[in-house]
mmCIF file of N, CA, C and O in Angstrom:
data_model
loop_
_atom_site.group_PDB
_atom_site.id
_atom_site.type_symbol
_atom_site.label_atom_id
_atom_site.label_comp_id
_atom_site.label_asym_id
_atom_site.label_seq_id
_atom_site.Cartn_x
_atom_site.Cartn_y
_atom_site.Cartn_z
ATOM 1 N N GLN I 418 -8.910 -45.024 3.998
ATOM 2 C CA GLN I 418 -9.077 -45.371 5.301
ATOM 3 C C GLN I 418 -9.869 -44.297 6.215
ATOM 4 O O GLN I 418 -10.236 -44.519 7.296
ATOM 5 N N ILE I 419 -9.899 -43.138 5.494
ATOM 6 C CA ILE I 419 -10.692 -42.076 6.161
ATOM 7 C C ILE I 419 -12.043 -41.890 5.370
ATOM 8 O O ILE I 419 -12.019 -41.787 4.086
ATOM 9 N N PRO I 420 -13.154 -42.020 6.082
ATOM 10 C CA PRO I 420 -14.421 -41.768 5.411
ATOM 11 C C PRO I 420 -14.434 -40.459 4.686
ATOM 12 O O PRO I 420 -14.229 -39.398 5.344
ATOM 13 N N PHE I 421 -14.834 -40.433 3.360
ATOM 14 C CA PHE I 421 -14.835 -39.197 2.615
ATOM 15 C C PHE I 421 -15.700 -39.305 1.508
ATOM 16 O O PHE I 421 -15.811 -40.282 0.821
ATOM 17 N N TYR I 422 -16.559 -38.269 1.285
ATOM 18 C CA TYR I 422 -17.535 -38.313 0.181
ATOM 19 C C TYR I 422 -17.391 -37.000 -0.613
ATOM 20 O O TYR I 422 -17.394 -35.851 -0.052
ATOM 21 N N GLN I 423 -17.196 -37.073 -1.857
ATOM 22 C CA GLN I 423 -17.033 -35.872 -2.763
ATOM 23 C C GLN I 423 -18.230 -35.618 -3.552
ATOM 24 O O GLN I 423 -18.875 -36.603 -4.143
ATOM 25 N N THR I 424 -18.787 -34.411 -3.612
ATOM 26 C CA THR I 424 -19.823 -33.946 -4.383
ATOM 27 C C THR I 424 -19.324 -33.026 -5.544
ATOM 28 O O THR I 424 -18.260 -32.391 -5.283
ATOM 29 N N ARG I 425 -19.998 -33.110 -6.707
ATOM 30 C CA ARG I 425 -19.495 -32.182 -7.737
ATOM 31 C C ARG I 425 -20.662 -31.861 -8.690
ATOM 32 O O ARG I 425 -21.484 -32.743 -8.942
ATOM 33 N N VAL I 426 -20.772 -30.631 -9.129
ATOM 34 C CA VAL I 426 -21.594 -30.172 -10.156
ATOM 35 C C VAL I 426 -20.873 -29.320 -11.129
ATOM 36 O O VAL I 426 -20.381 -28.301 -10.660
ATOM 37 N N GLY I 427 -20.579 -29.720 -12.278
ATOM 38 C CA GLY I 427 -19.688 -29.067 -13.252
ATOM 39 C C GLY I 427 -18.312 -28.810 -12.552
ATOM 40 O O GLY I 427 -17.703 -29.793 -12.128
ATOM 41 N N SER I 428 -17.902 -27.611 -12.492
ATOM 42 C CA SER I 428 -16.534 -27.403 -11.943
ATOM 43 C C SER I 428 -16.681 -26.929 -10.315
ATOM 44 O O SER I 428 -15.651 -26.561 -9.808
ATOM 45 N N MET I 429 -17.796 -27.176 -9.839
ATOM 46 C CA MET I 429 -18.032 -26.756 -8.386
ATOM 47 C C MET I 429 -18.009 -28.082 -7.631
ATOM 48 O O MET I 429 -18.627 -29.047 -8.004
ATOM 49 N N LEU I 430 -17.277 -28.185 -6.491
ATOM 50 C CA LEU I 430 -17.185 -29.340 -5.769
ATOM 51 C C LEU I 430 -17.008 -29.118 -4.333
ATOM 52 O O LEU I 430 -16.660 -27.940 -3.788
ATOM 53 N N SER I 431 -17.383 -30.083 -3.477
ATOM 54 C CA SER I 431 -17.289 -30.137 -2.071
ATOM 55 C C SER I 431 -16.839 -31.485 -1.549
ATOM 56 O O SER I 431 -17.248 -32.435 -2.225
ATOM 57 N N GLY I 432 -16.119 -31.568 -0.512
ATOM 58 C CA GLY I 432 -15.710 -32.734 0.082
ATOM 59 C C GLY I 432 -16.206 -32.826 1.526
ATOM 60 O O GLY I 432 -16.125 -31.889 2.242
ATOM 61 N N PHE I 433 -16.563 -34.000 1.898
ATOM 62 C CA PHE I 433 -17.222 -34.193 3.277
ATOM 63 C C PHE I 433 -16.536 -35.452 3.906
ATOM 64 O O PHE I 433 -16.335 -36.399 3.195
ATOM 65 N N PHE I 434 -16.106 -35.283 5.114
ATOM 66 C CA PHE I 434 -15.631 -36.442 5.888
ATOM 67 C C PHE I 434 -16.863 -37.147 6.518
ATOM 68 O O PHE I 434 -17.253 -36.938 7.612
ATOM 69 N N ALA I 435 -17.381 -37.992 5.562
ATOM 70 C CA ALA I 435 -18.587 -38.698 5.913
ATOM 71 C C ALA I 435 -18.560 -40.108 5.406
ATOM 72 O O ALA I 435 -17.928 -40.388 4.420
ATOM 73 N N LYS I 436 -19.271 -41.114 6.108
ATOM 74 C CA LYS I 436 -19.310 -42.396 5.622
ATOM 75 C C LYS I 436 -20.216 -42.740 4.502
ATOM 76 O O LYS I 436 -19.910 -43.641 3.745
ATOM 77 N N GLY I 437 -21.147 -41.968 4.241
ATOM 78 C CA GLY I 437 -22.126 -42.238 3.191
ATOM 79 C C GLY I 437 -22.373 -41.109 2.393
ATOM 80 O O GLY I 437 -21.705 -40.014 2.432
ATOM 81 N N PRO I 438 -23.178 -41.163 1.411
ATOM 82 C CA PRO I 438 -23.506 -40.137 0.497
ATOM 83 C C PRO I 438 -24.085 -38.885 1.154
ATOM 84 O O PRO I 438 -24.750 -38.891 2.076
ATOM 85 N N VAL I 439 -23.578 -37.745 0.624
ATOM 86 C CA VAL I 439 -24.015 -36.390 1.147
ATOM 87 C C VAL I 439 -24.910 -35.908 0.061
ATOM 88 O O VAL I 439 -24.438 -35.468 -0.959
ATOM 89 N N GLN I 440 -26.209 -35.861 0.215
ATOM 90 C CA GLN I 440 -27.194 -35.379 -0.819
ATOM 91 C C GLN I 440 -27.965 -34.181 -0.367
ATOM 92 O O GLN I 440 -28.714 -33.620 -1.290
ATOM 93 N N ASN I 441 -27.889 -33.830 0.868
ATOM 94 C CA ASN I 441 -28.681 -32.648 1.260
ATOM 95 C C ASN I 441 -28.066 -32.060 2.565
ATOM 96 O O ASN I 441 -27.145 -32.694 3.145
ATOM 97 N N TYR I 442 -28.718 -31.030 3.177
ATOM 98 C CA TYR I 442 -28.155 -30.456 4.331
ATOM 99 C C TYR I 442 -28.191 -31.424 5.519
ATOM 100 O O TYR I 442 -27.232 -31.456 6.314
ATOM 101 N N GLU I 443 -29.178 -32.227 5.671
ATOM 102 C CA GLU I 443 -29.283 -33.145 6.773
ATOM 103 C C GLU I 443 -28.100 -34.162 6.765
ATOM 104 O O GLU I 443 -27.547 -34.349 7.776
ATOM 105 N N SER I 444 -27.840 -34.729 5.645
ATOM 106 C CA SER I 444 -26.755 -35.596 5.613
ATOM 107 C C SER I 444 -25.416 -34.886 5.602
ATOM 108 O O SER I 444 -24.508 -35.547 6.147
ATOM 109 N N ALA I 445 -25.297 -33.764 5.243
ATOM 110 C CA ALA I 445 -24.019 -32.920 5.384
ATOM 111 C C ALA I 445 -23.724 -32.737 6.886
ATOM 112 O O ALA I 445 -22.527 -32.604 7.237
ATOM 113 N N LYS I 446 -24.760 -32.362 7.605
ATOM 114 C CA LYS I 446 -24.605 -32.195 9.090
ATOM 115 C C LYS I 446 -24.055 -33.311 9.791
ATOM 116 O O LYS I 446 -23.555 -33.211 10.870
ATOM 117 N N GLN I 447 -24.153 -34.524 9.207
ATOM 118 C CA GLN I 447 -23.620 -35.769 9.811
ATOM 119 C C GLN I 447 -22.154 -35.918 9.640
ATOM 120 O O GLN I 447 -21.500 -36.801 10.139
ATOM 121 N N SER I 448 -21.488 -35.091 8.792
ATOM 122 C CA SER I 448 -20.039 -35.213 8.477
ATOM 123 C C SER I 448 -19.231 -34.744 9.573
ATOM 124 O O SER I 448 -19.647 -34.060 10.627
ATOM 125 N N ASP I 449 -18.019 -35.147 9.595
ATOM 126 C CA ASP I 449 -16.982 -34.737 10.655
ATOM 127 C C ASP I 449 -16.400 -33.366 10.402
ATOM 128 O O ASP I 449 -15.270 -33.230 9.717
ATOM 129 N N THR I 450 -16.884 -32.367 11.013
ATOM 130 C CA THR I 450 -16.468 -31.037 10.815
ATOM 131 C C THR I 450 -15.142 -30.799 11.482
ATOM 132 O O THR I 450 -14.295 -29.898 10.993
ATOM 133 N N ASP I 451 -14.764 -31.487 12.512
ATOM 134 C CA ASP I 451 -13.523 -31.284 13.317
ATOM 135 C C ASP I 451 -12.419 -31.778 12.325
ATOM 136 O O ASP I 451 -11.430 -31.204 12.174
ATOM 137 N N ARG I 452 -12.671 -32.993 11.674
ATOM 138 C CA ARG I 452 -11.649 -33.490 10.786
ATOM 139 C C ARG I 452 -11.497 -32.573 9.536
ATOM 140 O O ARG I 452 -10.384 -32.373 9.005
ATOM 141 N N TYR I 453 -12.550 -31.916 9.104
ATOM 142 C CA TYR I 453 -12.447 -31.068 8.017
ATOM 143 C C TYR I 453 -11.606 -29.763 8.425
ATOM 144 O O TYR I 453 -10.871 -29.299 7.611
ATOM 145 N N ALA I 454 -11.843 -29.199 9.649
ATOM 146 C CA ALA I 454 -11.016 -28.183 10.112
ATOM 147 C C ALA I 454 -9.546 -28.488 10.124
ATOM 148 O O ALA I 454 -8.729 -27.712 9.704
ATOM 149 N N LYS I 455 -9.226 -29.727 10.469
ATOM 150 C CA LYS I 455 -7.792 -30.202 10.456
ATOM 151 C C LYS I 455 -7.300 -30.243 8.933
ATOM 152 O O LYS I 455 -6.138 -29.945 8.764
ATOM 153 N N PHE I 456 -8.068 -30.709 8.198
ATOM 154 C CA PHE I 456 -7.746 -30.792 6.742
ATOM 155 C C PHE I 456 -7.487 -29.479 6.121
ATOM 156 O O PHE I 456 -6.536 -29.123 5.514
ATOM 157 N N PHE I 457 -8.487 -28.439 6.401
ATOM 158 C CA PHE I 457 -8.303 -27.104 5.947
ATOM 159 C C PHE I 457 -6.976 -26.525 6.444
ATOM 160 O O PHE I 457 -6.289 -25.895 5.641
ATOM 161 N N HIS I 458 -6.694 -26.560 7.699
ATOM 162 C CA HIS I 458 -5.461 -25.924 8.249
ATOM 163 C C HIS I 458 -4.237 -26.561 7.692
ATOM 164 O O HIS I 458 -3.272 -25.995 7.482
ATOM 165 N N GLY I 459 -4.323 -27.967 7.575
ATOM 166 C CA GLY I 459 -3.241 -28.700 6.988
ATOM 167 C C GLY I 459 -2.953 -28.209 5.534
ATOM 168 O O GLY I 459 -1.769 -28.083 5.084
ATOM 169 N N MET I 460 -3.981 -28.133 4.785
ATOM 170 C CA MET I 460 -3.790 -27.718 3.365
ATOM 171 C C MET I 460 -3.357 -26.240 3.330
ATOM 172 O O MET I 460 -2.489 -25.877 2.408
ATOM 173 N N LEU I 461 -3.754 -25.382 4.190
ATOM 174 C CA LEU I 461 -3.270 -24.027 4.266
ATOM 175 C C LEU I 461 -1.757 -23.957 4.536
ATOM 176 O O LEU I 461 -1.110 -23.226 3.891
ATOM 177 N N LYS I 462 -1.363 -24.790 5.506
ATOM 178 C CA LYS I 462 0.104 -24.954 5.708
ATOM 179 C C LYS I 462 0.833 -25.357 4.575
ATOM 180 O O LYS I 462 1.993 -24.998 4.424
ATOM 181 N N GLN I 463 0.217 -26.069 3.670
ATOM 182 C CA GLN I 463 0.904 -26.515 2.307
ATOM 183 C C GLN I 463 0.808 -25.457 1.330
ATOM 184 O O GLN I 463 1.191 -25.686 0.130
ATOM 185 N N GLY I 464 0.060 -24.426 1.579
ATOM 186 C CA GLY I 464 -0.065 -23.407 0.568
ATOM 187 C C GLY I 464 -1.225 -23.468 -0.372
ATOM 188 O O GLY I 464 -1.409 -22.756 -1.232
ATOM 189 N N ILE I 465 -2.246 -24.345 0.066
ATOM 190 C CA ILE I 465 -3.378 -24.544 -0.702
ATOM 191 C C ILE I 465 -4.593 -23.893 0.164
ATOM 192 O O ILE I 465 -4.860 -24.405 1.176
ATOM 193 N N TYR I 466 -5.370 -23.071 -0.465
ATOM 194 C CA TYR I 466 -6.534 -22.535 0.185
ATOM 195 C C TYR I 466 -7.820 -23.118 -0.240
ATOM 196 O O TYR I 466 -8.128 -23.122 -1.403
ATOM 197 N N PHE I 467 -8.456 -23.840 0.624
ATOM 198 C CA PHE I 467 -9.737 -24.402 0.300
ATOM 199 C C PHE I 467 -10.706 -23.533 1.222
ATOM 200 O O PHE I 467 -10.284 -22.726 2.061
ATOM 201 N N ALA I 468 -12.058 -23.648 0.864
ATOM 202 C CA ALA I 468 -13.060 -23.010 1.784
ATOM 203 C C ALA I 468 -12.896 -23.476 3.201
ATOM 204 O O ALA I 468 -12.669 -24.667 3.474
ATOM 205 N N PRO I 469 -13.018 -22.533 4.141
ATOM 206 C CA PRO I 469 -12.814 -22.899 5.565
ATOM 207 C C PRO I 469 -14.044 -23.733 6.150
ATOM 208 O O PRO I 469 -13.824 -24.181 7.281
ATOM 209 N N SER I 470 -14.963 -24.013 5.510
ATOM 210 C CA SER I 470 -16.040 -24.801 5.864
ATOM 211 C C SER I 470 -16.417 -25.793 4.856
ATOM 212 O O SER I 470 -16.501 -25.484 3.590
ATOM 213 N N GLN I 471 -16.677 -27.069 5.144
ATOM 214 C CA GLN I 471 -16.989 -27.922 4.161
ATOM 215 C C GLN I 471 -18.477 -27.778 3.669
ATOM 216 O O GLN I 471 -18.908 -28.498 2.687
ATOM 217 N N PHE I 472 -19.208 -26.922 4.233
ATOM 218 C CA PHE I 472 -20.516 -26.371 3.770
ATOM 219 C C PHE I 472 -20.371 -25.384 2.547
ATOM 220 O O PHE I 472 -21.445 -24.894 1.985
ATOM 221 N N GLU I 473 -19.128 -25.104 2.224
ATOM 222 C CA GLU I 473 -18.994 -24.117 0.996
ATOM 223 C C GLU I 473 -18.416 -25.001 -0.008
ATOM 224 O O GLU I 473 -17.988 -26.056 0.102
ATOM 225 N N ALA I 474 -18.352 -24.424 -1.220
ATOM 226 C CA ALA I 474 -17.942 -25.025 -2.429
ATOM 227 C C ALA I 474 -16.541 -24.578 -2.857
ATOM 228 O O ALA I 474 -16.179 -23.445 -2.588
ATOM 229 N N ALA I 475 -15.788 -25.508 -3.488
ATOM 230 C CA ALA I 475 -14.490 -25.033 -4.174
ATOM 231 C C ALA I 475 -14.864 -25.010 -5.693
ATOM 232 O O ALA I 475 -15.775 -25.653 -6.193
ATOM 233 N N PHE I 476 -14.021 -24.312 -6.349
ATOM 234 C CA PHE I 476 -14.275 -24.237 -7.836
ATOM 235 C C PHE I 476 -12.975 -24.427 -8.570
ATOM 236 O O PHE I 476 -11.863 -24.025 -8.132
ATOM 237 N N LEU I 477 -12.981 -25.227 -9.653
ATOM 238 C CA LEU I 477 -11.902 -25.367 -10.618
ATOM 239 C C LEU I 477 -12.266 -24.504 -11.731
ATOM 240 O O LEU I 477 -13.269 -24.527 -12.250
ATOM 241 N N SER I 478 -11.138 -23.866 -12.288
ATOM 242 C CA SER I 478 -11.373 -23.040 -13.380
ATOM 243 C C SER I 478 -10.148 -23.131 -14.357
ATOM 244 O O SER I 478 -9.162 -23.843 -14.045
ATOM 245 N N THR I 479 -10.279 -22.575 -15.575
ATOM 246 C CA THR I 479 -9.232 -22.477 -16.529
ATOM 247 C C THR I 479 -7.935 -21.746 -16.042
ATOM 248 O O THR I 479 -6.908 -21.885 -16.638
ATOM 249 N N ALA I 480 -8.110 -21.031 -14.895
ATOM 250 C CA ALA I 480 -7.012 -20.397 -14.340
ATOM 251 C C ALA I 480 -6.076 -21.391 -13.568
ATOM 252 O O ALA I 480 -4.844 -21.109 -13.498
ATOM 253 N N HIS I 481 -6.589 -22.499 -13.251
ATOM 254 C CA HIS I 481 -5.787 -23.516 -12.670
ATOM 255 C C HIS I 481 -5.099 -24.369 -13.724
ATOM 256 O O HIS I 481 -5.611 -25.075 -14.537
ATOM 257 N N SER I 482 -3.655 -24.453 -13.606
ATOM 258 C CA SER I 482 -2.928 -25.203 -14.453
ATOM 259 C C SER I 482 -2.862 -26.668 -14.089
ATOM 260 O O SER I 482 -3.194 -26.955 -12.888
ATOM 261 N N LEU I 483 -2.320 -27.589 -14.868
ATOM 262 C CA LEU I 483 -2.172 -28.984 -14.505
ATOM 263 C C LEU I 483 -1.139 -29.025 -13.350
ATOM 264 O O LEU I 483 -1.284 -29.870 -12.406
ATOM 265 N N GLY I 484 -0.221 -28.161 -13.341
ATOM 266 C CA GLY I 484 0.743 -28.035 -12.238
ATOM 267 C C GLY I 484 -0.044 -27.798 -10.940
ATOM 268 O O GLY I 484 0.439 -28.323 -9.865
ATOM 269 N N ASN I 485 -0.838 -26.812 -10.945
ATOM 270 C CA ASN I 485 -1.648 -26.467 -9.787
ATOM 271 C C ASN I 485 -2.469 -27.636 -9.218
ATOM 272 O O ASN I 485 -2.432 -27.887 -7.968
ATOM 273 N N ILE I 486 -3.097 -28.339 -10.105
ATOM 274 C CA ILE I 486 -3.837 -29.541 -9.663
ATOM 275 C C ILE I 486 -2.907 -30.536 -9.106
ATOM 276 O O ILE I 486 -3.207 -31.199 -8.113
ATOM 277 N N ARG I 487 -1.866 -30.885 -9.899
ATOM 278 C CA ARG I 487 -0.796 -31.839 -9.239
ATOM 279 C C ARG I 487 -0.283 -31.416 -7.849
ATOM 280 O O ARG I 487 -0.205 -32.362 -6.999
ATOM 281 N N GLU I 488 -0.098 -30.188 -7.607
ATOM 282 C CA GLU I 488 0.442 -29.651 -6.364
ATOM 283 C C GLU I 488 -0.598 -29.869 -5.240
ATOM 284 O O GLU I 488 -0.388 -30.289 -4.165
ATOM 285 N N THR I 489 -1.830 -29.635 -5.660
ATOM 286 C CA THR I 489 -3.049 -29.769 -4.789
ATOM 287 C C THR I 489 -3.208 -31.262 -4.336
ATOM 288 O O THR I 489 -3.305 -31.523 -3.167
ATOM 289 N N VAL I 490 -3.115 -32.162 -5.297
ATOM 290 C CA VAL I 490 -3.296 -33.594 -4.982
ATOM 291 C C VAL I 490 -2.133 -34.087 -4.179
ATOM 292 O O VAL I 490 -2.395 -34.690 -3.209
ATOM 293 N N LYS I 491 -0.899 -33.548 -4.450
ATOM 294 C CA LYS I 491 0.211 -34.034 -3.621
ATOM 295 C C LYS I 491 0.113 -33.517 -2.193
ATOM 296 O O LYS I 491 0.352 -34.251 -1.167
ATOM 297 N N ALA I 492 -0.312 -32.231 -2.017
ATOM 298 C CA ALA I 492 -0.562 -31.686 -0.743
ATOM 299 C C ALA I 492 -1.621 -32.513 0.052
ATOM 300 O O ALA I 492 -1.554 -32.724 1.199
ATOM 301 N N ALA I 493 -2.740 -32.730 -0.680
ATOM 302 C CA ALA I 493 -3.912 -33.472 -0.038
ATOM 303 C C ALA I 493 -3.512 -34.813 0.372
ATOM 304 O O ALA I 493 -3.888 -35.207 1.538
ATOM 305 N N LYS I 494 -2.791 -35.519 -0.314
ATOM 306 C CA LYS I 494 -2.275 -36.831 0.027
ATOM 307 C C LYS I 494 -1.515 -36.676 1.346
ATOM 308 O O LYS I 494 -1.637 -37.475 2.366
ATOM 309 N N LYS I 495 -0.609 -35.765 1.476
ATOM 310 C CA LYS I 495 0.234 -35.514 2.620
ATOM 311 C C LYS I 495 -0.695 -35.233 3.860
ATOM 312 O O LYS I 495 -0.465 -35.804 4.957
ATOM 313 N N VAL I 496 -1.577 -34.291 3.648
ATOM 314 C CA VAL I 496 -2.422 -33.997 4.774
ATOM 315 C C VAL I 496 -3.410 -35.040 5.185
ATOM 316 O O VAL I 496 -3.569 -35.277 6.360
ATOM 317 N N MET I 497 -3.922 -35.766 4.224
ATOM 318 C CA MET I 497 -4.809 -36.843 4.577
ATOM 319 C C MET I 497 -4.144 -37.967 5.356
ATOM 320 O O MET I 497 -4.623 -38.472 6.333
ATOM 321 N N ARG I 498 -2.863 -38.255 5.106
ATOM 322 C CA ARG I 498 -2.114 -39.067 5.924
ATOM 323 C C ARG I 498 -1.888 -38.646 7.319
ATOM 324 O O ARG I 498 -1.899 -39.519 8.286
ATOM 325 N N SER I 499 -1.827 -37.429 7.502
ATOM 326 C CA SER I 499 -1.754 -36.811 8.921
ATOM 327 C C SER I 499 -3.015 -36.897 9.695
ATOM 328 O O SER I 499 -2.957 -36.816 10.973
ATOM 329 N N LEU I 500 -4.113 -37.230 9.061
ATOM 330 C CA LEU I 500 -5.496 -37.224 9.733
ATOM 331 C C LEU I 500 -5.905 -38.533 10.145
ATOM 332 O O LEU I 500 -6.961 -38.783 10.756
ATOM 333 N N ARG I 501 -5.115 -39.586 9.858
ATOM 334 C CA ARG I 501 -5.431 -40.898 10.300
ATOM 335 C C ARG I 501 -5.496 -41.095 11.765
ATOM 336 O O ARG I 501 -4.929 -40.595 12.578
#
């Protein structure tokens, strides 16, 4: 119910609160940065640290366990519900 577009190259990823594809800087600028700020702070309260700007990338590595990933997904679901 919340417009969101995920980009990924290998283990590097970014998420944008946007209605359509984000393929370059111009389309990235059209995303909802206020909503991303709320998402960032909500995740931080859940103990999950993402980049403070959606114009930065997140990285998944072998240091992240399956438990870490499950914890992150659970926190993201909770935070996304609060953003509606």
